[in-house]
PDB file of C-alpha atoms in Angstrom:
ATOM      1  CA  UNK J   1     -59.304   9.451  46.245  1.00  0.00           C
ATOM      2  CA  UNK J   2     -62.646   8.983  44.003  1.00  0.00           C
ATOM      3  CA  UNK J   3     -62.671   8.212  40.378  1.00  0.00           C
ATOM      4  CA  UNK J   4     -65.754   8.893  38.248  1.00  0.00           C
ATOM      5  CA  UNK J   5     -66.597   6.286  35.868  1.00  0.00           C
ATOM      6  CA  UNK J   6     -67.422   7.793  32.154  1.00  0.00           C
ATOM      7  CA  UNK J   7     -67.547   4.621  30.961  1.00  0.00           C
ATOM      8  CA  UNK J   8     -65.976   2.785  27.528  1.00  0.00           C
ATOM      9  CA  UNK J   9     -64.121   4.632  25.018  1.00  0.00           C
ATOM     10  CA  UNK J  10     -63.593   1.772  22.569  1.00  0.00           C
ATOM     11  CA  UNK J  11     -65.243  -1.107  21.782  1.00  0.00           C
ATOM     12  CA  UNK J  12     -64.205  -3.845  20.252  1.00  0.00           C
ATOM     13  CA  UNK J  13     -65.930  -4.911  16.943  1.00  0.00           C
ATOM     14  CA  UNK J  14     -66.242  -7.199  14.288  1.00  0.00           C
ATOM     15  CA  UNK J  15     -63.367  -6.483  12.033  1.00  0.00           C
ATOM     16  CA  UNK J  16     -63.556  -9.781  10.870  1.00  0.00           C
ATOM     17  CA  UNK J  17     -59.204  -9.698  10.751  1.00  0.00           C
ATOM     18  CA  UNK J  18     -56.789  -9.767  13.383  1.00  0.00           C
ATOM     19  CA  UNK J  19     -58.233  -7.770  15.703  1.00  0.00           C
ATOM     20  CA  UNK J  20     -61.697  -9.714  16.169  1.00  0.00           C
ATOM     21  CA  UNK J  21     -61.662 -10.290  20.465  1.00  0.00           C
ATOM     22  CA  UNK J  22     -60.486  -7.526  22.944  1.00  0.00           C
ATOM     23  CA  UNK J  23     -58.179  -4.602  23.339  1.00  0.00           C
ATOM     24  CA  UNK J  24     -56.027  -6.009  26.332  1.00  0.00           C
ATOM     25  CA  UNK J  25     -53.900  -4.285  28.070  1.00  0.00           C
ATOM     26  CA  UNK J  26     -54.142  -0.817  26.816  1.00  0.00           C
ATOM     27  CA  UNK J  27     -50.661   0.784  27.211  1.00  0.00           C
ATOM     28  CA  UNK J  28     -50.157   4.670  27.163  1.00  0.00           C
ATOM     29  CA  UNK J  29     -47.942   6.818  25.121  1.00  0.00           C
ATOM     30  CA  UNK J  30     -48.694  10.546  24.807  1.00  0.00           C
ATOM     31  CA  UNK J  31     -48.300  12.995  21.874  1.00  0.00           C
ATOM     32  CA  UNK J  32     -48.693  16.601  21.461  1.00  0.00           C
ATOM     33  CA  UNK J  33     -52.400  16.132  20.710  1.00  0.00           C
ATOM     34  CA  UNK J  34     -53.241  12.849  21.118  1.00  0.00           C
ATOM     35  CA  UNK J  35     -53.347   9.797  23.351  1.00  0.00           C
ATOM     36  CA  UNK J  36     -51.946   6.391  21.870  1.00  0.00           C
ATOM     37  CA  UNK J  37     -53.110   3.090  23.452  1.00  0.00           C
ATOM     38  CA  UNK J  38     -50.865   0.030  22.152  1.00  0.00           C
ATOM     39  CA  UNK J  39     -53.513  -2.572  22.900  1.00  0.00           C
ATOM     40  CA  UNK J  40     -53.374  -6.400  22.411  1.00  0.00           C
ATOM     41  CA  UNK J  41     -56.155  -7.158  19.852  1.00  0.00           C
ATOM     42  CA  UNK J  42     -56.689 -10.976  20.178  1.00  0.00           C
ATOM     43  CA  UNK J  43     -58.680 -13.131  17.186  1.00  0.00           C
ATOM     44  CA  UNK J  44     -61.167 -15.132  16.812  1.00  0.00           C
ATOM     45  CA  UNK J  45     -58.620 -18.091  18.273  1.00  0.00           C
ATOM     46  CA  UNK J  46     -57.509 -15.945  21.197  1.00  0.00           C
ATOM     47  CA  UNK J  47     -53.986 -14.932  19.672  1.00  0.00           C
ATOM     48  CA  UNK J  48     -53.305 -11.391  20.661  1.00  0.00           C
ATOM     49  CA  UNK J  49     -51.099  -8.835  18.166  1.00  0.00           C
ATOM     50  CA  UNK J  50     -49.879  -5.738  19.585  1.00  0.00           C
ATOM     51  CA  UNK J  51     -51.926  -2.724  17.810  1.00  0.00           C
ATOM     52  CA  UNK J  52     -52.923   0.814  18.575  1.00  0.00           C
ATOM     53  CA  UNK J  53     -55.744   3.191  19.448  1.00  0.00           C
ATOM     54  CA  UNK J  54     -55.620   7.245  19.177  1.00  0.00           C
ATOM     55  CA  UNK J  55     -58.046   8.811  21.621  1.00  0.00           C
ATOM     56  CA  UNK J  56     -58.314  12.632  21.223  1.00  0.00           C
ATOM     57  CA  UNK J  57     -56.067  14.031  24.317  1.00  0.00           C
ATOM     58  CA  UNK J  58     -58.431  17.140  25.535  1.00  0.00           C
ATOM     59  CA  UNK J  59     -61.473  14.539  24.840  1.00  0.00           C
ATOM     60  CA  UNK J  60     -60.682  10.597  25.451  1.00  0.00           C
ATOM     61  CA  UNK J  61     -63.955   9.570  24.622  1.00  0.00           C
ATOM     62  CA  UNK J  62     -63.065  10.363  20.805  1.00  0.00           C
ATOM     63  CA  UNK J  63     -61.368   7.674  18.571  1.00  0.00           C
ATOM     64  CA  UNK J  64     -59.354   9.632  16.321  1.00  0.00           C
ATOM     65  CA  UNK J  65     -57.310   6.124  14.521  1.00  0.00           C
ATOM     66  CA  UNK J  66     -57.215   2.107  14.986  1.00  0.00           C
ATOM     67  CA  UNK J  67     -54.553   0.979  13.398  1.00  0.00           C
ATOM     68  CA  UNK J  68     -54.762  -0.922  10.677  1.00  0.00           C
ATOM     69  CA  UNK J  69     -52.227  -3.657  10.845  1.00  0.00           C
ATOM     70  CA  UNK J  70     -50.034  -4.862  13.841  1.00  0.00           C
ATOM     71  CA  UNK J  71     -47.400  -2.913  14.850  1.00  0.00           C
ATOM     72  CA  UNK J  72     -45.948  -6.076  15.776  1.00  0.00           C
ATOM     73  CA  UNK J  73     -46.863  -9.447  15.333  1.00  0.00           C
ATOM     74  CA  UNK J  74     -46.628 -12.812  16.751  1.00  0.00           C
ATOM     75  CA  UNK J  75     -42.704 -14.181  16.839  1.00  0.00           C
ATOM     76  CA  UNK J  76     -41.686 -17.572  14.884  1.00  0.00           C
ATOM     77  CA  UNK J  77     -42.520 -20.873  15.365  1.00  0.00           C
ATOM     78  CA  UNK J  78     -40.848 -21.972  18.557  1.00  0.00           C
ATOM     79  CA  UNK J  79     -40.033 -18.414  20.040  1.00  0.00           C
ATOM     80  CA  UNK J  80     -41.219 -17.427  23.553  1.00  0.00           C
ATOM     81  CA  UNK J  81     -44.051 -15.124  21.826  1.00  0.00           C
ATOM     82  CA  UNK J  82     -45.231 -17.539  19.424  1.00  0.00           C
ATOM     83  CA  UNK J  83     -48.600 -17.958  20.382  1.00  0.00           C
ATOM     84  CA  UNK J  84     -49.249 -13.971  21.375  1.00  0.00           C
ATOM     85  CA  UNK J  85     -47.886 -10.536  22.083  1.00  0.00           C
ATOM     86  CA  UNK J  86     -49.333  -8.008  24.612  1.00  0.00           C
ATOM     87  CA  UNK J  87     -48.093  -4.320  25.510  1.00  0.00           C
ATOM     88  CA  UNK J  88     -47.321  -3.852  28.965  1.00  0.00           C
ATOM     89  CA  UNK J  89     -44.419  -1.234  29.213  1.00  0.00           C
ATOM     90  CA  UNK J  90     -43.489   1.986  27.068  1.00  0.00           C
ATOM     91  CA  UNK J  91     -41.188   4.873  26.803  1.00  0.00           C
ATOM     92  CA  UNK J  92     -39.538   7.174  25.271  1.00  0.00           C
ATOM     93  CA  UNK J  93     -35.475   6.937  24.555  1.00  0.00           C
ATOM     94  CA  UNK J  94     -34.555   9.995  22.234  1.00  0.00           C
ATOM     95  CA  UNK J  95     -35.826   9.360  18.987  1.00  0.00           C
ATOM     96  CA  UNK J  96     -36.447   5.623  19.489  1.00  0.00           C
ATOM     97  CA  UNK J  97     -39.929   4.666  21.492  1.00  0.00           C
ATOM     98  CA  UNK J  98     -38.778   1.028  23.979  1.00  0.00           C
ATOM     99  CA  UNK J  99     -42.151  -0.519  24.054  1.00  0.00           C
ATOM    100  CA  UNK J 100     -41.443  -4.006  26.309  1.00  0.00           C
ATOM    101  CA  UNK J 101     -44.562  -6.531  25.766  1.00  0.00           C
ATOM    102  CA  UNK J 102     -45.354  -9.799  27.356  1.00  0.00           C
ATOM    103  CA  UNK J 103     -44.434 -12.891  24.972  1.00  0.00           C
ATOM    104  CA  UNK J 104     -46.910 -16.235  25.563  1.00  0.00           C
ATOM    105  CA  UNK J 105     -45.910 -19.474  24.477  1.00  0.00           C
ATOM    106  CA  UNK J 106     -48.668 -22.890  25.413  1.00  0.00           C
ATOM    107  CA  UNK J 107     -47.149 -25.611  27.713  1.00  0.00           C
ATOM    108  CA  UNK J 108     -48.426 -29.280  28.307  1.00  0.00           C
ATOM    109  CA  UNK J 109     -47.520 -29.582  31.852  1.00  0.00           C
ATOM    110  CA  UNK J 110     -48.150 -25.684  32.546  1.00  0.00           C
ATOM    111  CA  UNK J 111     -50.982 -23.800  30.703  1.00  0.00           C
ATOM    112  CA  UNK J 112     -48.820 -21.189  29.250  1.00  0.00           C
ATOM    113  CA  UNK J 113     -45.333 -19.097  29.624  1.00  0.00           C
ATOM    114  CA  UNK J 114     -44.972 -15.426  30.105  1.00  0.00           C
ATOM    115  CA  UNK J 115     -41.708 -13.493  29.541  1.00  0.00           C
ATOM    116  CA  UNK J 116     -40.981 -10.288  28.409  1.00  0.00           C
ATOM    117  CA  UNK J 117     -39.620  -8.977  24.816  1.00  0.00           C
ATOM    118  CA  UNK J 118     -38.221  -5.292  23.170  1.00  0.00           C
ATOM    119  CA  UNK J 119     -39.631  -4.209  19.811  1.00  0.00           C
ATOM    120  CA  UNK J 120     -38.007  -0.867  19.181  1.00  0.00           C
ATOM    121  CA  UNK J 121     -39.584   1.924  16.860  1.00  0.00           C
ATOM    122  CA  UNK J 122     -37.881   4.394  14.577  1.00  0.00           C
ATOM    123  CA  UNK J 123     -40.598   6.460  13.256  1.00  0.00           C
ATOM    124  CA  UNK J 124     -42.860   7.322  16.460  1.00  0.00           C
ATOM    125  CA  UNK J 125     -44.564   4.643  17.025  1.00  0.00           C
ATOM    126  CA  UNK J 126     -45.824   3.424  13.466  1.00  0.00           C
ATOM    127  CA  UNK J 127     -44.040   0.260  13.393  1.00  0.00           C
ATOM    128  CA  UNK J 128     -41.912  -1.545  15.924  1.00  0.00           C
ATOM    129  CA  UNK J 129     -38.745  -4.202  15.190  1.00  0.00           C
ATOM    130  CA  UNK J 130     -37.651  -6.699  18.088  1.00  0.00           C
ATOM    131  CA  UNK J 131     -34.604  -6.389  19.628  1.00  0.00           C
ATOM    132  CA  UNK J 132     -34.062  -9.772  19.784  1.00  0.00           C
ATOM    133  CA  UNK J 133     -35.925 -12.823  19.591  1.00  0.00           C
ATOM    134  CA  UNK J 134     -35.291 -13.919  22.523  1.00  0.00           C
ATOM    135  CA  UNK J 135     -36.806 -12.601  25.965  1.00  0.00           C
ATOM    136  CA  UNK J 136     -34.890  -9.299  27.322  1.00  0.00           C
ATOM    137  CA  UNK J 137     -36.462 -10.486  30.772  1.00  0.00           C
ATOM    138  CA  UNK J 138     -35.088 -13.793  30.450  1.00  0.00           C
ATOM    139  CA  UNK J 139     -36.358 -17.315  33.353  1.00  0.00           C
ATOM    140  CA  UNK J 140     -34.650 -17.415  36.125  1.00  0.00           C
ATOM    141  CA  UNK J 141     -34.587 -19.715  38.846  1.00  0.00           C
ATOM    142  CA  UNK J 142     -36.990 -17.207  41.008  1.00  0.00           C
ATOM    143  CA  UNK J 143     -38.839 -16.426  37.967  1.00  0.00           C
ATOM    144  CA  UNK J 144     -39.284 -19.465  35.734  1.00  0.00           C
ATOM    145  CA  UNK J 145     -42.783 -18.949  34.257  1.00  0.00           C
ATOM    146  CA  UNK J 146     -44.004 -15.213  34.748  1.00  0.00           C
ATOM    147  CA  UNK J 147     -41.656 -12.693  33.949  1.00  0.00           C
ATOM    148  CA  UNK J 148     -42.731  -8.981  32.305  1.00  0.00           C
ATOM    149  CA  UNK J 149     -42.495  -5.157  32.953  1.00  0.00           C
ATOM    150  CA  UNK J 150     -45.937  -2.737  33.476  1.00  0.00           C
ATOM    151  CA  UNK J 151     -43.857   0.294  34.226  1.00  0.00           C
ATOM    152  CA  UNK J 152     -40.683   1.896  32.683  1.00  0.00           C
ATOM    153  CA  UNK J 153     -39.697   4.460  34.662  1.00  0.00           C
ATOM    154  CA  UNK J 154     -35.940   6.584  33.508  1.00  0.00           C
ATOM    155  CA  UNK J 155     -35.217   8.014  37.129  1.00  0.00           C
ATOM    156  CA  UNK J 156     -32.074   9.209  39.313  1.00  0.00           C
ATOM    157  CA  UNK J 157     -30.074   8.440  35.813  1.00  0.00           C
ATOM    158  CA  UNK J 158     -31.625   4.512  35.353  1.00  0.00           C
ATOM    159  CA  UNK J 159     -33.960   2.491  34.556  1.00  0.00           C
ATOM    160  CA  UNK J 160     -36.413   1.062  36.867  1.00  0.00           C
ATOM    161  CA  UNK J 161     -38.763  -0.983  36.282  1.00  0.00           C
ATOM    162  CA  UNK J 162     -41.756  -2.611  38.349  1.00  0.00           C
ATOM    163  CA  UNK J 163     -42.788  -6.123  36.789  1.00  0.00           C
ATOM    164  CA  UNK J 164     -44.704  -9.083  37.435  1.00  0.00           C
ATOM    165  CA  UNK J 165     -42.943 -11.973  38.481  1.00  0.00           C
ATOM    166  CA  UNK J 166     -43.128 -15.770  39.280  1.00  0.00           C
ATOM    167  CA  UNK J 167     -42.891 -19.516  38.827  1.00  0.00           C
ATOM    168  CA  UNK J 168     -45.685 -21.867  39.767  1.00  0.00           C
ATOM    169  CA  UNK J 169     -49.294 -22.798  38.842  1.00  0.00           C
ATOM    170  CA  UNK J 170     -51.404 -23.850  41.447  1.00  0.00           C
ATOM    171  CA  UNK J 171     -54.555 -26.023  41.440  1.00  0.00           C
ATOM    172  CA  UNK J 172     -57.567 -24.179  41.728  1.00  0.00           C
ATOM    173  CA  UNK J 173     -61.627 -25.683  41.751  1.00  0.00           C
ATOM    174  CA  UNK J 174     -62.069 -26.326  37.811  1.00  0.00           C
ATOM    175  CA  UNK J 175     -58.221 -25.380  36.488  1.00  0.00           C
ATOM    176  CA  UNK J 176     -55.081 -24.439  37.431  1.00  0.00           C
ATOM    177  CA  UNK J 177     -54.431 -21.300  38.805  1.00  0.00           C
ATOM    178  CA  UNK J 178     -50.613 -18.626  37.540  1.00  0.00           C
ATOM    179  CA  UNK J 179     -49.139 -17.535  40.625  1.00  0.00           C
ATOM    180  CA  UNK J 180     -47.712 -13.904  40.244  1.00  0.00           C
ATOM    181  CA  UNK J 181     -46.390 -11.087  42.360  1.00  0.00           C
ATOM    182  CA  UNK J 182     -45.024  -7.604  42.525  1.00  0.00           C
ATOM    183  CA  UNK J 183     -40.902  -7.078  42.026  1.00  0.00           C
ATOM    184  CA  UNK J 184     -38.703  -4.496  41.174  1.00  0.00           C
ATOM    185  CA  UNK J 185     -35.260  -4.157  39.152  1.00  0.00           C
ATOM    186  CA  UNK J 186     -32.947  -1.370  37.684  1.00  0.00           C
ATOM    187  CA  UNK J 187     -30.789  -1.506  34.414  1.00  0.00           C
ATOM    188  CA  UNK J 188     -28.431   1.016  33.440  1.00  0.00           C
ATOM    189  CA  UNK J 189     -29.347   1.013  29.722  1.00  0.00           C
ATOM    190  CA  UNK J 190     -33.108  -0.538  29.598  1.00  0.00           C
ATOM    191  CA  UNK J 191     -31.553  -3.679  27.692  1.00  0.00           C
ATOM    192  CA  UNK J 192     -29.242  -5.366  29.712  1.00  0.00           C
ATOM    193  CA  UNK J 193     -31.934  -7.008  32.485  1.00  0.00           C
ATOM    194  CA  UNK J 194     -30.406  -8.006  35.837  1.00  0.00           C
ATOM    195  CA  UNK J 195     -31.462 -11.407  36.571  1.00  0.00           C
ATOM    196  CA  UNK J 196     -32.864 -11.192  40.055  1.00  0.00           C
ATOM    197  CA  UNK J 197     -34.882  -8.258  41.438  1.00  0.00           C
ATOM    198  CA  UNK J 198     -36.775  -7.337  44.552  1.00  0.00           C
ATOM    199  CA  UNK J 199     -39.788  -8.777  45.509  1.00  0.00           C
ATOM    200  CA  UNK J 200     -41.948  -5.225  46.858  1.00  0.00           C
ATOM    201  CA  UNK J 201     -45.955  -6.992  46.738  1.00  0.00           C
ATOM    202  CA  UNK J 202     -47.048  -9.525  47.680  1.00  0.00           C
ATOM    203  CA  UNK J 203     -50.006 -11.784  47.660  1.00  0.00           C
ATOM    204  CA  UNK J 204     -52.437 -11.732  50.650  1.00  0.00           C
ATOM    205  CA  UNK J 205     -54.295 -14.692  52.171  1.00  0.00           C
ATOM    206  CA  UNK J 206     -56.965 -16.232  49.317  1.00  0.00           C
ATOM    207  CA  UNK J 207     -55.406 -14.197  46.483  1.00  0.00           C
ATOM    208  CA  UNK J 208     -53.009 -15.865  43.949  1.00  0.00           C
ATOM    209  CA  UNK J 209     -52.054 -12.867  42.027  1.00  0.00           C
ATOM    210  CA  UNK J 210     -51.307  -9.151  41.903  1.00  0.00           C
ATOM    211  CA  UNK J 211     -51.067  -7.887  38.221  1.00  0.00           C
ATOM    212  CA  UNK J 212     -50.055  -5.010  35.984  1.00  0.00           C
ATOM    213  CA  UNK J 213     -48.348  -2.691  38.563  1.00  0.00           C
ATOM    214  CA  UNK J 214     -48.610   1.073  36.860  1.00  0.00           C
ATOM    215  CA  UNK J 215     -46.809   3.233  38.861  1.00  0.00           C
ATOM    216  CA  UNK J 216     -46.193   7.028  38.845  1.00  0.00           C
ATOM    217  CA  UNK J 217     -44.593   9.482  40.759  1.00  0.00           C
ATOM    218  CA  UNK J 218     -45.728  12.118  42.040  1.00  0.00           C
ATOM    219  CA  UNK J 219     -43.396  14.999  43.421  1.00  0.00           C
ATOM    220  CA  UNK J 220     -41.546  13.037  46.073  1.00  0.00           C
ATOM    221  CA  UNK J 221     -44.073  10.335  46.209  1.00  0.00           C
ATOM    222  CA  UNK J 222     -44.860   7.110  44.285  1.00  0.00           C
ATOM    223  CA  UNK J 223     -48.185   5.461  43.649  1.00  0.00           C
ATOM    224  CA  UNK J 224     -48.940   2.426  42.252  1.00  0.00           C
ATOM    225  CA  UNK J 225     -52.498   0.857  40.508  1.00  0.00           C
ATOM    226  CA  UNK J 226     -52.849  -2.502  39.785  1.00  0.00           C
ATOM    227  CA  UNK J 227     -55.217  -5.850  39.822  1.00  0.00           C
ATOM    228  CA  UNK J 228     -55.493  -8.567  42.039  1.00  0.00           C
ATOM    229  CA  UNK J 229     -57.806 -11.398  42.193  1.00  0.00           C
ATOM    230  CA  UNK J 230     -58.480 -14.944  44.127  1.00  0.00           C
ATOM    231  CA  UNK J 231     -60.563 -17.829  42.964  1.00  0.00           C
ATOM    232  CA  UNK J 232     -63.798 -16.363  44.240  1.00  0.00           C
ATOM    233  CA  UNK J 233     -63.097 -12.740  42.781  1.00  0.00           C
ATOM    234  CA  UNK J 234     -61.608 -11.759  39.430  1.00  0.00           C
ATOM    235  CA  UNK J 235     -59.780  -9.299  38.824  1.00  0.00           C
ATOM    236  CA  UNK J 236     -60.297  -5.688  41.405  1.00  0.00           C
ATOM    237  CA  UNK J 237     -58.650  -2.405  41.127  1.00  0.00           C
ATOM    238  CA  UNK J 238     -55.934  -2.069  43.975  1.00  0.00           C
ATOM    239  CA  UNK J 239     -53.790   0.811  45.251  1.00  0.00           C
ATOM    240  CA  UNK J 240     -50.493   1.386  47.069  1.00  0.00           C
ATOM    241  CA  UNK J 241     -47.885   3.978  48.245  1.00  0.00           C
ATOM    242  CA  UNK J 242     -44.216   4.825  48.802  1.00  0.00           C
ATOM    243  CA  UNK J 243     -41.629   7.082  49.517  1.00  0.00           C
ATOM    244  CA  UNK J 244     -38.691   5.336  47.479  1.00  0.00           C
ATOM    245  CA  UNK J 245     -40.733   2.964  45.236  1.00  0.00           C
ATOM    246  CA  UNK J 246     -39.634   0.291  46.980  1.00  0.00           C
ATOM    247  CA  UNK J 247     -41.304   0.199  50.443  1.00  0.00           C
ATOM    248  CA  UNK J 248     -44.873   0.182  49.559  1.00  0.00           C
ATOM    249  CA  UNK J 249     -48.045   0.585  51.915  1.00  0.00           C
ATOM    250  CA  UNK J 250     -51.205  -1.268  50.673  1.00  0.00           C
ATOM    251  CA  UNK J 251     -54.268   0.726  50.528  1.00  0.00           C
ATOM    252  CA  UNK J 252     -56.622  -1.160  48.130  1.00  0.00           C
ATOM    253  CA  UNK J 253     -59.753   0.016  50.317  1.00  0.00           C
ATOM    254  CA  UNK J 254     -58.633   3.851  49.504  1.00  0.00           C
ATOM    255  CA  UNK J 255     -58.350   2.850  45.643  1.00  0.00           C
ATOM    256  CA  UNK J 256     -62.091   5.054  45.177  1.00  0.00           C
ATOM    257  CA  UNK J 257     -63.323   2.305  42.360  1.00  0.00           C
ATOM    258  CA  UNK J 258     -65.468  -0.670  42.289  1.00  0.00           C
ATOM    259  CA  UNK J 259     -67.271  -2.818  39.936  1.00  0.00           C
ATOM    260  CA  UNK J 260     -70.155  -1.492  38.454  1.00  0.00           C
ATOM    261  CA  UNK J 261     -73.756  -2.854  39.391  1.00  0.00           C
ATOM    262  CA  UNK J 262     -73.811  -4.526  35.690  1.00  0.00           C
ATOM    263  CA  UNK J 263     -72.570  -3.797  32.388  1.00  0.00           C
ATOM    264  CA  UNK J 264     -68.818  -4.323  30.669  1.00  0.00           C
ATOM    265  CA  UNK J 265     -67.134  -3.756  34.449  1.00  0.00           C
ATOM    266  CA  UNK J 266     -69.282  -5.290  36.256  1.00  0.00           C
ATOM    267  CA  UNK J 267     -67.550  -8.857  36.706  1.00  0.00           C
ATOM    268  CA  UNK J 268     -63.808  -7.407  36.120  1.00  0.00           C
ATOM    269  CA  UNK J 269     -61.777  -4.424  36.300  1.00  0.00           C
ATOM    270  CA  UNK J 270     -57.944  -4.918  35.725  1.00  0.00           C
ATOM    271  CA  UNK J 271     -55.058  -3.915  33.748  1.00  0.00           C
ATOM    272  CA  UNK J 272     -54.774  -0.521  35.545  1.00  0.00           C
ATOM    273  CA  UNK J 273     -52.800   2.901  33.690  1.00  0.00           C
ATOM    274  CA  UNK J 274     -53.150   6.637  35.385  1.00  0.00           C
ATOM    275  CA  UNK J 275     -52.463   9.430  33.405  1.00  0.00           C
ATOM    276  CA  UNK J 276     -51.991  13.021  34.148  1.00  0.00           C
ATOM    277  CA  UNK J 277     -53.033  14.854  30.883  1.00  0.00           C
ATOM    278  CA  UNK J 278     -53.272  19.075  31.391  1.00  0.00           C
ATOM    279  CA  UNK J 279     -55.309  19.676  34.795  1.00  0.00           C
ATOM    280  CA  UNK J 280     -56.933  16.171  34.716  1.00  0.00           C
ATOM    281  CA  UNK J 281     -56.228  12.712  35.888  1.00  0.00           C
ATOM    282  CA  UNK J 282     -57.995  10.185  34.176  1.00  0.00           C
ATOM    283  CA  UNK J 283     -57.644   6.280  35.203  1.00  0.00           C
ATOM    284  CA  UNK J 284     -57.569   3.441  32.230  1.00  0.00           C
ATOM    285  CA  UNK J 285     -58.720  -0.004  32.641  1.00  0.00           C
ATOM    286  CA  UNK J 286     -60.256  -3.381  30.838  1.00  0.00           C
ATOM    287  CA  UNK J 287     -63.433  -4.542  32.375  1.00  0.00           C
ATOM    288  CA  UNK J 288     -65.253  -8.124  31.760  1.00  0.00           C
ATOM    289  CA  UNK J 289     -63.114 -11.334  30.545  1.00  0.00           C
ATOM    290  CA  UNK J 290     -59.811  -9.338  30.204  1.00  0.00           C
ATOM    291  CA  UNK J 291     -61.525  -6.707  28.174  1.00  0.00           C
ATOM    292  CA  UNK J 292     -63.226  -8.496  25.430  1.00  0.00           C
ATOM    293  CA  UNK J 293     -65.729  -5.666  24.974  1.00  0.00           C
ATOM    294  CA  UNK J 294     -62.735  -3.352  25.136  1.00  0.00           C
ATOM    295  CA  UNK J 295     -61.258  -0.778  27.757  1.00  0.00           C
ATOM    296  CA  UNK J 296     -63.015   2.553  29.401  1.00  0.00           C
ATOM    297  CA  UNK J 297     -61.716   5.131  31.874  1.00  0.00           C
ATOM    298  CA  UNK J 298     -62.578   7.017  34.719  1.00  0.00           C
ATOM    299  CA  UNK J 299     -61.964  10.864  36.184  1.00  0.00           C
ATOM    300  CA  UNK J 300     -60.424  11.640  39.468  1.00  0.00           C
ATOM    301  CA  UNK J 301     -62.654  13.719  41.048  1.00  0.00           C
ATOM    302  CA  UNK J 302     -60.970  16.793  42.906  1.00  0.00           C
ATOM    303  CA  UNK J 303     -61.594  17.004  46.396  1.00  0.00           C
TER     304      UNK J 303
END
């Protein structure tokens, strides 16, 4: 595959609120005319709150909304997402929109926690209320640190779900270094979360992570986009395949993206989404320092 680059669609500005630093993340969920990114806008001390962006859906490059207060905020003192809230997984149930989001809470002996919460929404997609305060991917003894969803899938009569999943830091050159892979679960009902699922991706020598597994299927076929990075590289765009969605074939070389020479992607690309939207397939992504000037996209070119 090839993907031209068309380059950002939003960048972030000086709002001077909550949403000073970055649109992390960005999270699809599309409407009859429009294309919704749930972004994590982080402020001026780094704390991210879930918001949106509406992109015109026959012409992404046009900002039709930002929303103008947090569809959900940070979680009380003490909870598992009191220091931040990111979007990573969304979908629709009915009438209700399950968006799951990645909860960070600061450690002393470990940098920081990642697990995974449920806001719910009752009135497409304005607002969203937690399920519970608590994590609905939950530590376990596999997964003690890094637990959280990037796709929702409702397939064969389930859910399935590909997350991100670990338990260690490791010491790198100047600071220590989260230590993530690729798993895979099903739930019957989206909220009860099995406590152990399938490890499906792994790391390869020199890396340390492999992040924000998108996935789609395609006919019979499943693809998956995602980032991986070692010390020496940040975060790259990587690719895989698979017939059942849990076998998977690496392919990162056949992903058809790479940095740019300079500019906002030049250093970074990561936090992958694909979408299919009429006859076109466009690829999402952050670029530089976890997308502080925001995210852009790219085309698949037909071949």
């Amino acid at each position: 595959m090839k993907w031209k680059k068309k380059g950002l669609i939003f960048r972030t500005q000086n709002f001077n609120d909550w949403r000073d630093n970055s649109a992390l993340q960005p999270t699809p969920l599309i409407f009859n005319d429009k294309i919704r990114f749930y972004v994590g806008f982080r402020d001026k001390n780094g704390i991210s709150r879930i918001g949106y962006i509406d992109l015109d859906k026959n012409n992404p490059e046009k900002v039709l909304k930002v929303s103008p207060n947090p569809v959900l905020d940070i979680g009380k003192d003490g909870a598992f997402d009191e220091f931040g809230v990111v979007p990573s997984a969304i979908i629709r149930r009915g009438k209700k929109i399950y968006m799951y989001y990645a909860g960070y809470q600061l450690g002393k002996k470990v940098r920081f926690l990642v697990l995974s919460g449920l806001a719910i929404s009752e009135d497409d997609g304005e607002t969203f209320t937690r399920y519970s305060s608590v994590p609905v991917f939950e530590r376990t003894d596999s997964e003690m640190l890094f637990r959280v969803p990037h796709t929702v899938m409702f397939d064969d009569d389930k859910f399935k779900f590909w997350y991100g999943g670990g338990s260690e830091f490791i010491q790198g050159k100047d600071k220590t270094l989260p230590v993530y892979d690729v798993r895979y679960l099903e739930s019957k009902d989206g909220l009860d979360i099995p406590k152990e699922g399938k490890t499906i991706l792994k790391t390869q020598e020199n890396e340390y992570r492999i992040g924000r597994p998108f996935v789609i299927k395609k006919e019979n076929n499943f693809m998956m986009f995602y980032g991986y990075s070692s010390e020496d590289k940040h975060y790259q765009l990587g690719y895989a395949m698979s017939k059942d969605g849990l076998n998977w074939v690496r392919d990162d070389e056949n992903v058809g993206i790479e940095l740019s020479a300079e500019g906002w992607d030049s250093e970074m690309m990561a936090y992958p989404c694909v979408l299919e939207v009429s006859d076109k397939t466009y690829l999402f992504y952050n670029g530089n320092n976890y997308g502080e000037d925001g995210f852009g996209y790219a085309e698949l070119l037909v071949r």
